[in-house]
Short mmCIF file of C-alpha atoms in Angstrom, two decimals:
data_model
loop_
_atom_site.label_atom_id
_atom_site.label_comp_id
_atom_site.label_asym_id
_atom_site.label_seq_id
_atom_site.Cartn_x
_atom_site.Cartn_y
_atom_site.Cartn_z
CA UNK A 1 -31.11 -5.31 20.74
CA UNK A 2 -29.15 -7.17 18.10
CA UNK A 3 -30.96 -10.14 16.57
CA UNK A 4 -29.19 -12.55 14.26
CA UNK A 5 -31.45 -14.99 12.42
CA UNK A 6 -30.12 -18.13 10.72
CA UNK A 7 -27.08 -16.22 9.43
CA UNK A 8 -25.06 -18.24 6.91
CA UNK A 9 -21.98 -17.52 4.85
CA UNK A 10 -20.51 -19.89 2.29
CA UNK A 11 -17.13 -19.50 0.59
CA UNK A 12 -17.35 -21.76 -2.44
CA UNK A 13 -18.27 -25.19 -1.10
CA UNK A 14 -17.12 -24.37 2.44
CA UNK A 15 -19.67 -23.05 4.92
CA UNK A 16 -17.90 -20.64 7.29
CA UNK A 17 -20.97 -19.63 9.31
CA UNK A 18 -23.85 -22.07 9.33
CA UNK A 19 -27.30 -20.88 10.40
CA UNK A 20 -26.28 -18.88 13.48
CA UNK A 21 -29.13 -17.35 15.49
CA UNK A 22 -28.45 -15.08 18.47
CA UNK A 23 -30.32 -12.43 20.45
CA UNK A 24 -28.05 -9.93 22.15
CA UNK A 25 -29.69 -7.35 24.42
CA UNK A 26 -28.23 -3.84 24.51
CA UNK A 27 -25.32 -3.37 26.89
CA UNK A 28 -24.16 -6.97 26.98
CA UNK A 29 -20.52 -7.97 26.67
CA UNK A 30 -20.39 -11.15 24.61
CA UNK A 31 -17.28 -13.21 24.03
CA UNK A 32 -17.19 -15.38 20.91
CA UNK A 33 -14.81 -18.32 21.13
CA UNK A 34 -13.92 -21.16 18.84
CA UNK A 35 -11.09 -22.89 17.09
CA UNK A 36 -9.38 -21.57 14.00
CA UNK A 37 -11.81 -21.57 11.09
CA UNK A 38 -14.86 -21.82 13.35
CA UNK A 39 -16.33 -18.72 11.69
CA UNK A 40 -15.77 -16.14 14.45
CA UNK A 41 -14.26 -13.50 12.19
CA UNK A 42 -16.79 -14.09 9.43
CA UNK A 43 -19.65 -13.70 11.92
CA UNK A 44 -18.34 -10.37 13.21
CA UNK A 45 -17.50 -9.08 9.76
CA UNK A 46 -21.02 -9.93 8.54
CA UNK A 47 -22.54 -7.82 11.31
CA UNK A 48 -20.54 -4.81 10.06
CA UNK A 49 -21.32 -5.98 6.51
CA UNK A 50 -17.63 -6.11 5.57
CA UNK A 51 -18.55 -9.64 4.51
CA UNK A 52 -21.91 -10.19 2.80
CA UNK A 53 -24.11 -12.92 4.30
CA UNK A 54 -25.22 -15.72 1.97
CA UNK A 55 -28.44 -16.25 3.91
CA UNK A 56 -30.21 -15.03 7.02
CA UNK A 57 -30.87 -11.66 8.56
CA UNK A 58 -29.33 -9.25 11.04
CA UNK A 59 -31.79 -6.98 12.82
CA UNK A 60 -30.73 -4.12 15.03
CA UNK A 61 -33.46 -2.33 17.01
CA UNK A 62 -36.05 -3.47 14.48
CA UNK A 63 -34.05 -2.40 11.42
CA UNK A 64 -32.97 -5.08 8.93
CA UNK A 65 -29.25 -4.42 8.56
CA UNK A 66 -28.76 -6.99 5.81
CA UNK A 67 -30.85 -4.95 3.35
CA UNK A 68 -28.96 -1.66 3.82
CA UNK A 69 -27.26 0.03 0.88
CA UNK A 70 -25.26 3.19 0.22
CA UNK A 71 -25.72 5.97 2.76
CA UNK A 72 -27.76 3.80 5.15
CA UNK A 73 -25.10 1.06 5.07
CA UNK A 74 -22.34 3.57 5.84
CA UNK A 75 -24.41 4.92 8.73
CA UNK A 76 -24.82 1.40 10.07
CA UNK A 77 -21.08 0.80 9.85
CA UNK A 78 -20.54 3.98 11.85
CA UNK A 79 -22.84 2.65 14.56
CA UNK A 80 -21.24 -0.80 14.67
CA UNK A 81 -17.57 0.03 15.15
CA UNK A 82 -14.97 -2.60 14.24
CA UNK A 83 -11.71 -3.24 16.05
CA UNK A 84 -9.21 -5.50 14.28
CA UNK A 85 -6.45 -7.88 15.35
CA UNK A 86 -3.91 -5.90 13.30
CA UNK A 87 -5.43 -2.53 14.39
CA UNK A 88 -5.95 -1.36 10.75
CA UNK A 89 -4.65 2.14 11.39
CA UNK A 90 -3.20 4.17 8.53
CA UNK A 91 0.47 3.87 9.41
CA UNK A 92 1.68 7.01 7.67
CA UNK A 93 -0.96 9.31 9.14
CA UNK A 94 -0.61 10.86 12.57
CA UNK A 95 -2.55 9.44 15.50
CA UNK A 96 -4.94 12.40 15.66
CA UNK A 97 -5.96 12.01 12.01
CA UNK A 98 -6.42 8.28 12.53
CA UNK A 99 -8.85 9.01 15.35
CA UNK A 100 -10.62 11.68 13.28
CA UNK A 101 -11.27 8.99 10.65
CA UNK A 102 -14.02 7.90 13.06
CA UNK A 103 -15.84 11.18 12.32
CA UNK A 104 -15.72 11.00 8.52
CA UNK A 105 -19.21 9.57 8.20
CA UNK A 106 -20.73 12.49 10.11
CA UNK A 107 -19.16 15.44 8.32
CA UNK A 108 -19.09 17.15 4.92
CA UNK A 109 -17.18 15.30 2.21
CA UNK A 110 -15.28 18.23 0.73
CA UNK A 111 -13.74 19.57 3.93
CA UNK A 112 -12.79 15.99 4.88
CA UNK A 113 -10.94 15.57 1.59
CA UNK A 114 -8.77 18.54 2.56
CA UNK A 115 -8.38 17.30 6.17
CA UNK A 116 -10.17 20.43 7.40
CA UNK A 117 -11.43 19.24 10.77
CA UNK A 118 -13.01 21.72 13.19
CA UNK A 119 -11.47 22.69 16.50
CA UNK A 120 -14.33 20.88 18.27
CA UNK A 121 -13.65 17.63 16.44
CA UNK A 122 -9.94 17.89 17.21
CA UNK A 123 -10.70 18.50 20.88
CA UNK A 124 -13.07 15.49 20.85
CA UNK A 125 -10.37 13.30 19.34
CA UNK A 126 -7.86 14.48 21.92
CA UNK A 127 -10.34 13.74 24.70
CA UNK A 128 -10.86 10.24 23.31
CA UNK A 129 -7.11 9.71 23.15
CA UNK A 130 -6.63 11.15 26.63
CA UNK A 131 -8.99 8.51 27.99
CA UNK A 132 -6.33 5.94 27.00
CA UNK A 133 -3.36 8.13 28.04
CA UNK A 134 -2.39 8.79 24.45
CA UNK A 135 -3.09 12.53 24.05
CA UNK A 136 0.62 13.29 24.12
CA UNK A 137 1.20 10.97 21.15
CA UNK A 138 -1.50 12.67 19.04
CA UNK A 139 0.93 14.21 16.56
CA UNK A 140 3.15 11.17 16.11
CA UNK A 141 2.80 8.93 13.12
CA UNK A 142 0.81 5.77 13.89
CA UNK A 143 3.74 3.51 12.92
CA UNK A 144 5.89 4.95 15.72
CA UNK A 145 3.53 3.47 18.33
CA UNK A 146 3.71 0.04 19.94
CA UNK A 147 1.04 -2.55 19.21
CA UNK A 148 -0.80 -1.91 22.48
CA UNK A 149 -0.80 1.84 21.87
CA UNK A 150 -2.04 1.33 18.32
CA UNK A 151 -4.93 -0.81 19.52
CA UNK A 152 -5.90 1.90 22.01
CA UNK A 153 -5.82 4.44 19.16
CA UNK A 154 -8.11 2.07 17.24
CA UNK A 155 -10.53 2.00 20.19
CA UNK A 156 -10.43 5.82 20.36
CA UNK A 157 -11.25 5.88 16.64
CA UNK A 158 -14.14 3.48 17.25
CA UNK A 159 -15.49 5.69 20.05
CA UNK A 160 -15.35 8.76 17.78
CA UNK A 161 -17.94 7.01 15.61
CA UNK A 162 -20.48 7.29 18.47
CA UNK A 163 -21.24 3.60 18.03
CA UNK A 164 -24.06 1.55 19.56
CA UNK A 165 -22.09 -1.62 19.15
CA UNK A 166 -18.41 -2.54 19.25
CA UNK A 167 -17.23 -5.52 17.21
CA UNK A 168 -13.73 -6.52 18.25
CA UNK A 169 -12.09 -9.25 16.16
CA UNK A 170 -9.25 -10.81 18.18
CA UNK A 171 -8.26 -7.42 19.63
CA UNK A 172 -5.54 -8.81 21.89
CA UNK A 173 -4.12 -11.68 19.84
CA UNK A 174 -1.16 -9.56 18.69
CA UNK A 175 -0.45 -7.97 22.07
CA UNK A 176 1.66 -8.85 25.09
CA UNK A 177 -0.08 -9.69 28.40
CA UNK A 178 0.20 -6.20 29.90
CA UNK A 179 -1.22 -4.49 26.81
CA UNK A 180 -3.86 -7.21 26.50
CA UNK A 181 -5.11 -6.30 29.93
CA UNK A 182 -5.15 -2.56 29.12
CA UNK A 183 -7.11 -3.16 25.91
CA UNK A 184 -9.59 -5.61 27.51
CA UNK A 185 -10.08 -3.19 30.44
CA UNK A 186 -10.75 -0.43 27.92
CA UNK A 187 -13.37 -2.57 26.16
CA UNK A 188 -15.02 -3.37 29.50
CA UNK A 189 -15.09 0.34 30.42
CA UNK A 190 -16.71 1.12 27.09
CA UNK A 191 -19.23 -1.65 27.77
CA UNK A 192 -20.02 -0.15 31.18
CA UNK A 193 -20.81 3.14 29.40
CA UNK A 194 -23.71 1.22 27.86
CA UNK A 195 -22.30 -0.03 24.55
CA UNK A 196 -22.89 -3.58 23.42
CA UNK A 197 -19.55 -5.32 22.87
CA UNK A 198 -19.00 -8.43 20.76
CA UNK A 199 -15.47 -9.70 21.09
CA UNK A 200 -13.79 -12.64 19.37
CA UNK A 201 -11.27 -14.22 21.70
CA UNK A 202 -8.90 -17.13 21.37
CA UNK A 203 -8.25 -17.20 25.11
CA UNK A 204 -10.85 -18.85 27.35
CA UNK A 205 -9.49 -17.31 30.56
CA UNK A 206 -9.90 -13.81 29.13
CA UNK A 207 -13.38 -14.62 27.86
CA UNK A 208 -14.45 -15.99 31.26
CA UNK A 209 -13.15 -13.04 33.23
CA UNK A 210 -14.44 -10.20 31.04
CA UNK A 211 -17.64 -11.36 29.36
CA UNK A 212 -21.24 -11.57 30.63
CA UNK A 213 -21.97 -14.25 28.11
CA UNK A 214 -19.97 -16.64 25.99
CA UNK A 215 -20.91 -17.97 22.56
CA UNK A 216 -18.83 -20.90 21.34
CA UNK A 217 -18.70 -21.71 17.66
CA UNK A 218 -17.59 -24.92 16.02
CA UNK A 219 -17.55 -25.37 12.23
CA UNK A 220 -19.81 -22.33 11.86
CA UNK A 221 -22.48 -23.49 14.34
CA UNK A 222 -23.27 -22.30 17.86
CA UNK A 223 -22.31 -25.14 20.22
CA UNK A 224 -22.57 -23.24 23.49
CA UNK A 225 -24.38 -20.07 24.52
CA UNK A 226 -24.53 -19.05 28.16
CA UNK A 227 -22.87 -17.40 31.14
CA UNK A 228 -19.14 -18.06 31.68
CA UNK A 229 -19.82 -20.13 34.79
CA UNK A 230 -21.56 -22.77 32.70
CA UNK A 231 -18.62 -23.11 30.31
CA UNK A 232 -16.74 -25.61 32.45
CA UNK A 233 -13.78 -27.72 31.37
CA UNK A 234 -16.15 -30.67 31.06
CA UNK A 235 -18.42 -28.66 28.80
CA UNK A 236 -15.45 -27.70 26.58
CA UNK A 237 -14.56 -31.37 26.18
CA UNK A 238 -18.17 -32.15 25.39
CA UNK A 239 -18.55 -29.60 22.60
CA UNK A 240 -15.04 -29.63 21.13
CA UNK A 241 -13.91 -33.15 21.92
CA UNK A 242 -10.58 -31.92 23.29
CA UNK A 243 -9.40 -30.89 26.74
CA UNK A 244 -9.38 -27.22 27.69
CA UNK A 245 -5.58 -27.09 27.53
CA UNK A 246 -5.52 -28.53 24.03
CA UNK A 247 -8.25 -26.12 22.97
CA UNK A 248 -6.35 -23.12 24.35
CA UNK A 249 -3.12 -24.15 22.71
CA UNK A 250 -4.73 -24.71 19.35
CA UNK A 251 -6.74 -21.49 19.38
CA UNK A 252 -3.71 -19.45 20.39
CA UNK A 253 -1.60 -20.99 17.67
CA UNK A 254 -4.20 -20.15 15.05
CA UNK A 255 -3.98 -16.41 15.74
CA UNK A 256 -0.23 -16.41 16.33
CA UNK A 257 -0.36 -15.67 20.05
CA UNK A 258 1.24 -17.37 23.02
CA UNK A 259 -1.22 -19.61 24.89
CA UNK A 260 -2.81 -18.55 28.18
CA UNK A 261 -1.29 -15.14 28.01
CA UNK A 262 -3.67 -13.28 30.24
CA UNK A 263 -4.02 -13.87 33.94
CA UNK A 264 -7.34 -13.18 35.61
CA UNK A 265 -7.85 -9.43 35.67
CA UNK B 1 -18.31 19.83 23.60
CA UNK B 2 -18.01 23.16 25.41
CA UNK B 3 -15.85 26.07 24.23
CA UNK B 4 -13.90 26.07 27.45
CA UNK B 5 -12.75 22.48 27.05
CA UNK B 6 -11.84 23.13 23.40
CA UNK B 7 -9.76 26.09 24.56
CA UNK B 8 -8.20 23.96 27.26
CA UNK B 9 -7.06 21.46 24.65
CA UNK B 10 -5.91 24.24 22.37
CA UNK B 11 -3.71 25.59 25.15
CA UNK B 12 -2.34 22.13 25.94
CA UNK B 13 -1.63 20.99 22.39
CA UNK B 14 -1.71 23.94 19.98
CA UNK B 15 -0.10 21.92 17.17
CA UNK B 16 -3.06 19.52 17.10
CA UNK B 17 -5.32 22.33 15.88
CA UNK B 18 -3.75 22.69 12.47
CA UNK B 19 -1.06 25.07 11.26
CA UNK B 20 -0.50 28.38 13.03
CA UNK B 21 -0.75 31.77 11.27
CA UNK B 22 2.97 31.83 10.40
CA UNK B 23 2.87 28.34 8.88
CA UNK B 24 -0.37 29.09 7.10
CA UNK B 25 1.14 32.24 5.58
CA UNK B 26 4.17 30.31 4.33
CA UNK B 27 1.95 27.65 2.80
CA UNK B 28 -0.14 30.29 1.08
CA UNK B 29 2.99 31.96 -0.25
CA UNK B 30 4.32 28.64 -1.56
CA UNK B 31 1.02 27.89 -3.25
CA UNK B 32 0.90 31.39 -4.80
CA UNK B 33 4.45 31.02 -6.14
CA UNK B 34 3.66 27.62 -7.59
CA UNK B 35 0.49 28.88 -9.28
CA UNK B 36 2.31 31.93 -10.65
CA UNK B 37 4.99 29.66 -12.10
CA UNK B 38 2.39 27.35 -13.62
CA UNK B 39 0.33 30.15 -15.18
CA UNK B 40 3.49 32.01 -16.23
CA UNK B 41 4.83 29.04 -18.20
CA UNK B 42 1.44 28.45 -19.83
CA UNK B 43 1.39 32.10 -20.89
CA UNK B 44 5.01 32.06 -22.07
CA UNK B 45 4.47 29.06 -24.31
CA UNK B 46 1.26 30.60 -25.62
CA UNK B 47 -1.08 27.80 -24.54
CA UNK B 48 -4.46 28.85 -25.82
CA UNK B 49 -7.55 26.68 -26.27
CA UNK B 50 -7.76 27.65 -29.98
CA UNK B 51 -4.19 26.53 -30.66
CA UNK B 52 -4.78 23.24 -28.85
CA UNK B 53 -8.05 22.74 -30.72
CA UNK B 54 -6.45 23.41 -34.12
CA UNK B 55 -3.57 21.10 -33.24
CA UNK B 56 -6.04 18.41 -32.32
CA UNK B 57 -7.65 18.82 -35.74
CA UNK B 58 -4.28 18.35 -37.43
CA UNK B 59 -3.61 15.29 -35.33
CA UNK B 60 -7.03 13.93 -36.32
CA UNK B 61 -6.13 14.29 -40.02
CA UNK B 62 -2.90 12.37 -39.48
CA UNK B 63 -4.77 9.60 -37.69
CA UNK B 64 -7.24 9.36 -40.60
CA UNK B 65 -4.28 9.04 -43.00
CA UNK B 66 -2.89 6.25 -40.81
CA UNK B 67 -5.90 4.00 -41.40
CA UNK B 68 -5.46 1.32 -42.53
CA UNK B 69 -1.85 0.72 -41.47
CA UNK B 70 0.22 -0.73 -44.26
CA UNK B 71 3.68 -2.31 -44.31
CA UNK B 72 4.37 -0.67 -47.69
CA UNK B 73 6.74 -2.09 -50.28
CA UNK B 74 9.89 -1.87 -48.22
CA UNK B 75 8.56 -3.94 -45.33
CA UNK B 76 11.77 -5.97 -45.19
CA UNK B 77 13.62 -2.77 -44.36
CA UNK B 78 11.17 -2.10 -41.52
CA UNK B 79 11.65 -5.59 -40.09
CA UNK B 80 15.40 -5.24 -40.34
CA UNK B 81 15.22 -1.86 -38.60
CA UNK B 82 13.14 -3.30 -35.76
CA UNK B 83 15.54 -6.20 -35.29
CA UNK B 84 18.41 -3.74 -35.34
CA UNK B 85 16.79 -1.61 -32.63
CA UNK B 86 16.24 -4.60 -30.36
CA UNK B 87 19.82 -5.74 -30.96
CA UNK B 88 21.15 -2.26 -30.17
CA UNK B 89 19.14 -2.13 -26.95
CA UNK B 90 20.30 -5.60 -25.95
CA UNK B 91 23.99 -5.00 -26.66
CA UNK B 92 24.05 -1.54 -25.06
CA UNK B 93 22.17 -2.64 -21.94
CA UNK B 94 24.14 -5.86 -21.51
CA UNK B 95 27.50 -4.09 -21.73
CA UNK B 96 26.34 -1.28 -19.46
CA UNK B 97 24.97 -3.74 -16.89
CA UNK B 98 28.25 -5.63 -16.90
CA UNK B 99 30.43 -2.55 -16.46
CA UNK B 100 28.03 -1.09 -13.88
CA UNK B 101 28.54 -4.02 -11.47
CA UNK B 102 32.13 -3.16 -10.44
CA UNK B 103 31.33 0.55 -10.66
CA UNK B 104 28.32 0.04 -8.41
CA UNK B 105 30.46 -1.66 -5.78
CA UNK B 106 32.97 1.19 -6.01
CA UNK B 107 30.21 3.73 -5.46
CA UNK B 108 28.70 1.99 -2.43
CA UNK B 109 29.36 3.47 1.00
CA UNK B 110 29.69 0.10 2.70
CA UNK B 111 32.35 -1.11 0.21
CA UNK B 112 34.49 1.95 -0.49
CA UNK B 113 34.91 3.57 2.89
CA UNK B 114 37.27 6.34 1.72
CA UNK B 115 34.82 9.22 1.41
CA UNK B 116 36.85 11.36 -1.00
CA UNK B 117 37.34 8.47 -3.43
CA UNK B 118 33.71 7.48 -3.37
CA UNK B 119 32.54 11.08 -3.63
CA UNK B 120 34.63 11.90 -6.70
CA UNK B 121 33.68 8.59 -8.29
CA UNK B 122 30.01 9.29 -7.79
CA UNK B 123 30.33 12.74 -9.35
CA UNK B 124 31.79 11.14 -12.49
CA UNK B 125 28.74 8.88 -12.65
CA UNK B 126 26.53 11.94 -12.16
CA UNK B 127 28.23 13.56 -15.13
CA UNK B 128 27.53 10.55 -17.35
CA UNK B 129 23.94 10.58 -16.23
CA UNK B 130 23.54 14.32 -16.64
CA UNK B 131 24.02 14.12 -20.40
CA UNK B 132 20.98 12.67 -22.14
CA UNK B 133 21.19 9.56 -24.32
CA UNK B 134 20.25 11.57 -27.40
CA UNK B 135 23.21 13.95 -26.91
CA UNK B 136 25.54 10.97 -26.56
CA UNK B 137 24.05 9.54 -29.77
CA UNK B 138 24.67 12.79 -31.68
CA UNK B 139 28.25 12.85 -30.41
CA UNK B 140 28.92 9.22 -31.34
CA UNK B 141 27.39 9.64 -34.80
CA UNK B 142 30.06 12.31 -35.41
CA UNK B 143 32.74 10.13 -33.80
CA UNK B 144 32.13 6.67 -35.30
CA UNK B 145 29.83 7.55 -38.19
CA UNK B 146 26.16 6.80 -38.96
CA UNK B 147 24.76 3.43 -37.95
CA UNK B 148 23.95 1.14 -35.04
CA UNK B 149 27.40 1.31 -33.43
CA UNK B 150 26.79 4.94 -32.46
CA UNK B 151 23.43 3.89 -30.95
CA UNK B 152 24.93 1.03 -28.96
CA UNK B 153 27.64 3.32 -27.57
CA UNK B 154 25.07 5.98 -26.65
CA UNK B 155 22.95 3.45 -24.73
CA UNK B 156 26.06 1.96 -23.13
CA UNK B 157 27.54 5.22 -21.86
CA UNK B 158 24.33 6.81 -20.61
CA UNK B 159 23.12 3.65 -18.88
CA UNK B 160 26.38 2.98 -17.06
CA UNK B 161 25.82 6.12 -15.01
CA UNK B 162 22.23 5.26 -14.05
CA UNK B 163 22.75 1.52 -13.49
CA UNK B 164 25.88 2.06 -11.39
CA UNK B 165 23.97 4.44 -9.14
CA UNK B 166 21.02 2.07 -8.81
CA UNK B 167 23.37 -0.84 -8.08
CA UNK B 168 25.32 1.19 -5.52
CA UNK B 169 22.10 1.98 -3.69
CA UNK B 170 21.01 -1.66 -3.73
CA UNK B 171 24.38 -2.63 -2.28
CA UNK B 172 24.11 0.01 0.44
CA UNK B 173 20.67 -1.29 1.40
CA UNK B 174 21.88 -4.89 1.64
CA UNK B 175 22.03 -6.49 5.07
CA UNK B 176 25.38 -6.31 6.79
CA UNK B 177 24.80 -9.34 8.99
CA UNK B 178 24.89 -11.83 6.13
CA UNK B 179 28.32 -10.63 5.01
CA UNK B 180 29.42 -10.67 8.64
CA UNK B 181 28.53 -14.34 8.79
CA UNK B 182 30.94 -15.03 5.92
CA UNK B 183 33.69 -12.92 7.49
CA UNK B 184 33.22 -14.70 10.82
CA UNK B 185 33.78 -18.01 9.06
CA UNK B 186 37.20 -16.82 7.95
CA UNK B 187 36.35 -15.56 4.47
CA UNK B 188 38.33 -12.54 3.29
CA UNK B 189 36.91 -9.18 2.27
CA UNK B 190 36.41 -10.12 -1.36
CA UNK B 191 34.81 -13.45 -0.44
CA UNK B 192 32.59 -11.60 2.03
CA UNK B 193 31.31 -9.48 -0.84
CA UNK B 194 31.03 -12.49 -3.14
CA UNK B 195 29.05 -14.70 -0.74
CA UNK B 196 27.55 -12.22 1.70
CA UNK B 197 26.51 -9.32 -0.55
CA UNK B 198 26.23 -10.47 -4.14
CA UNK B 199 23.47 -13.05 -3.53
CA UNK B 200 21.41 -10.29 -1.92
CA UNK B 201 21.83 -7.78 -4.74
CA UNK B 202 22.13 -10.01 -7.81
CA UNK B 203 18.34 -10.38 -8.34
CA UNK B 204 17.91 -6.60 -8.01
CA UNK B 205 20.71 -6.01 -10.50
CA UNK B 206 19.31 -8.42 -13.04
CA UNK B 207 15.79 -7.09 -12.64
CA UNK B 208 17.00 -3.54 -13.20
CA UNK B 209 18.98 -4.57 -16.28
CA UNK B 210 15.85 -6.19 -17.70
CA UNK B 211 13.85 -3.01 -17.07
CA UNK B 212 16.51 -1.03 -18.87
CA UNK B 213 16.51 -3.42 -21.82
CA UNK B 214 12.79 -2.86 -22.15
CA UNK B 215 12.96 0.93 -21.96
CA UNK B 216 16.02 1.04 -24.21
CA UNK B 217 14.12 -0.78 -26.95
CA UNK B 218 11.74 2.15 -26.85
CA UNK B 219 14.45 4.79 -26.85
CA UNK B 220 16.44 2.94 -29.54
CA UNK B 221 13.69 4.00 -31.93
CA UNK B 222 14.47 7.66 -31.21
CA UNK B 223 18.20 7.16 -31.66
CA UNK B 224 17.60 6.20 -35.28
CA UNK B 225 16.14 9.64 -35.96
CA UNK B 226 19.55 11.25 -35.35
CA UNK B 227 21.27 8.64 -37.50
CA UNK B 228 22.27 6.11 -34.89
CA UNK B 229 20.64 3.13 -36.64
CA UNK B 230 17.54 1.08 -36.00
CA UNK B 231 13.83 1.54 -36.65
CA UNK B 232 13.96 5.30 -35.97
CA UNK B 233 15.56 5.95 -39.32
CA UNK B 234 12.72 4.13 -41.09
CA UNK B 235 10.07 6.04 -39.17
CA UNK B 236 11.74 9.43 -39.74
CA UNK B 237 11.98 8.83 -43.50
CA UNK B 238 8.33 7.89 -43.77
CA UNK B 239 7.20 10.92 -41.76
CA UNK B 240 9.24 13.13 -44.12
CA UNK B 241 7.42 11.77 -47.18
CA UNK B 242 4.08 11.62 -45.29
CA UNK B 243 3.50 7.88 -45.65
CA UNK B 244 1.38 7.84 -42.52
CA UNK B 245 -0.07 4.38 -43.11
CA UNK B 246 3.43 2.92 -42.98
CA UNK B 247 4.27 5.02 -39.92
CA UNK B 248 1.22 3.49 -38.24
CA UNK B 249 2.45 0.03 -39.16
CA UNK B 250 5.86 0.73 -37.60
CA UNK B 251 4.25 2.13 -34.43
CA UNK B 252 2.11 -1.00 -34.04
CA UNK B 253 5.18 -3.17 -34.62
CA UNK B 254 7.06 -1.23 -31.94
CA UNK B 255 4.23 -1.59 -29.45
CA UNK B 256 4.05 -5.36 -30.05
CA UNK B 257 7.84 -5.72 -29.69
CA UNK B 258 7.99 -3.74 -26.45
CA UNK B 259 4.99 -5.62 -25.05
CA UNK B 260 6.66 -8.94 -25.88
CA UNK B 261 9.89 -7.90 -24.16
CA UNK B 262 7.91 -6.58 -21.21
CA UNK B 263 6.08 -9.89 -20.89
CA UNK B 264 9.21 -12.00 -21.11
CA UNK B 265 11.25 -9.85 -18.74
CA UNK B 266 8.34 -9.77 -16.30
CA UNK B 267 8.30 -13.57 -16.22
CA UNK B 268 12.05 -13.73 -15.69
CA UNK B 269 11.87 -11.13 -12.91
CA UNK B 270 9.13 -13.03 -11.09
CA UNK B 271 11.16 -16.21 -11.36
CA UNK B 272 14.21 -14.47 -9.91
CA UNK B 273 12.37 -12.98 -6.97
CA UNK B 274 10.73 -16.27 -6.05
CA UNK B 275 13.81 -18.42 -6.56
#
């Protein structure tokens, strides 16, 4: 259970996330939607503590995540795996090593510095890659892969962390429709294995078809929280003041994607 | 994870499990050779902690003698020497940068397509580069006599080789499509280079020339030691008579001068890249 209590983040005079409170039971797949600058990314990054909250608390299974430091913070980051819009793989390292990065928190420092991974870890990484049909590419450099392949490598890396929670920040905004579907399907599969998934999406259609629950943000505040069925076109107009088409166009533009890219899966 | 599935993966992708015995042996051999070389050279040059420690003591004494730095009585000479060094660096670099532009184009694969011509031309540049600036300075001191002219010529000749190579590489990395656009509009070969290539490489060329000006100001101080004019002569004389406080003053002056040139050229470079 992930509990967020009155979480706030200010950048100078601007409030990016404004008193957000959410309770997310284990195993839920939650889509976070909102226009550009609504605070979606900041919210997700605060959960992983890549961004420090200004106020409020994050509690995971009774543990206050906002107070963690040092070793405990790194352990928490391992358990709440991030997936980024731009994949954030190390381009000059091979795919296998990129996936093994997901193990770094759980193994001795010195042997990691010399890239001395055990046969078991290598086999685990290959198994994770094989799940996304990428085992054959394990020895290629990450920059030789297409965007969709790189995002699947990033998911394999996340799974190597043995996470309890997956935080995906616009995972498909830089991908074409076919790869978007592969990546979203992968996230749903991971969710069905019992992991909680929080995914920022610019595309309402994708959010409706994949998520159990949708949280809509506007100017840092939660303006909708419920099942996809309740997020009707009328409701969109009510909370955002624009039609669904306008909303989709604007949100897509903000992340540099083409609007309505993903058909119903 | 079970041993059997690890072995299954090992059979399927052996390369994913690190280097094989052959590769590992070669790596070990390479490392051993490198270490032997390293330790061998240390031994050959008689690097011992006591020698280093004693040397450090000597250095400490010199530093004590340097404090406080003093311009001495002949401070006008020092200022003149510094100005001379900067002037030498400027003149040498400017002339070299100018001459290196046509030479750079002649050394570029996309301009001179005759391989033999380009190859022999590049080897000449290699030759100029292969001889160090200091050797050129010694030669020119014998040829044109003591003084700044020898220094300017030394900077000029040695930098032509390096700048022409750098320019040639910048030209080879330039985009072909832009020059093609000029050709397609009916511009000739020379105009294609003028309008299609030069605008791409000119900022790189100027930036490199500025870098060289900066580093040549530093090396111009060495050239003086062998009689090729500039601040080096002043510093060498003062080391000979052990006026360390004045040496310290000259060193500080040199640092300030180089920092000033670095700052100015940095601003110009940023301007160029953004413009």
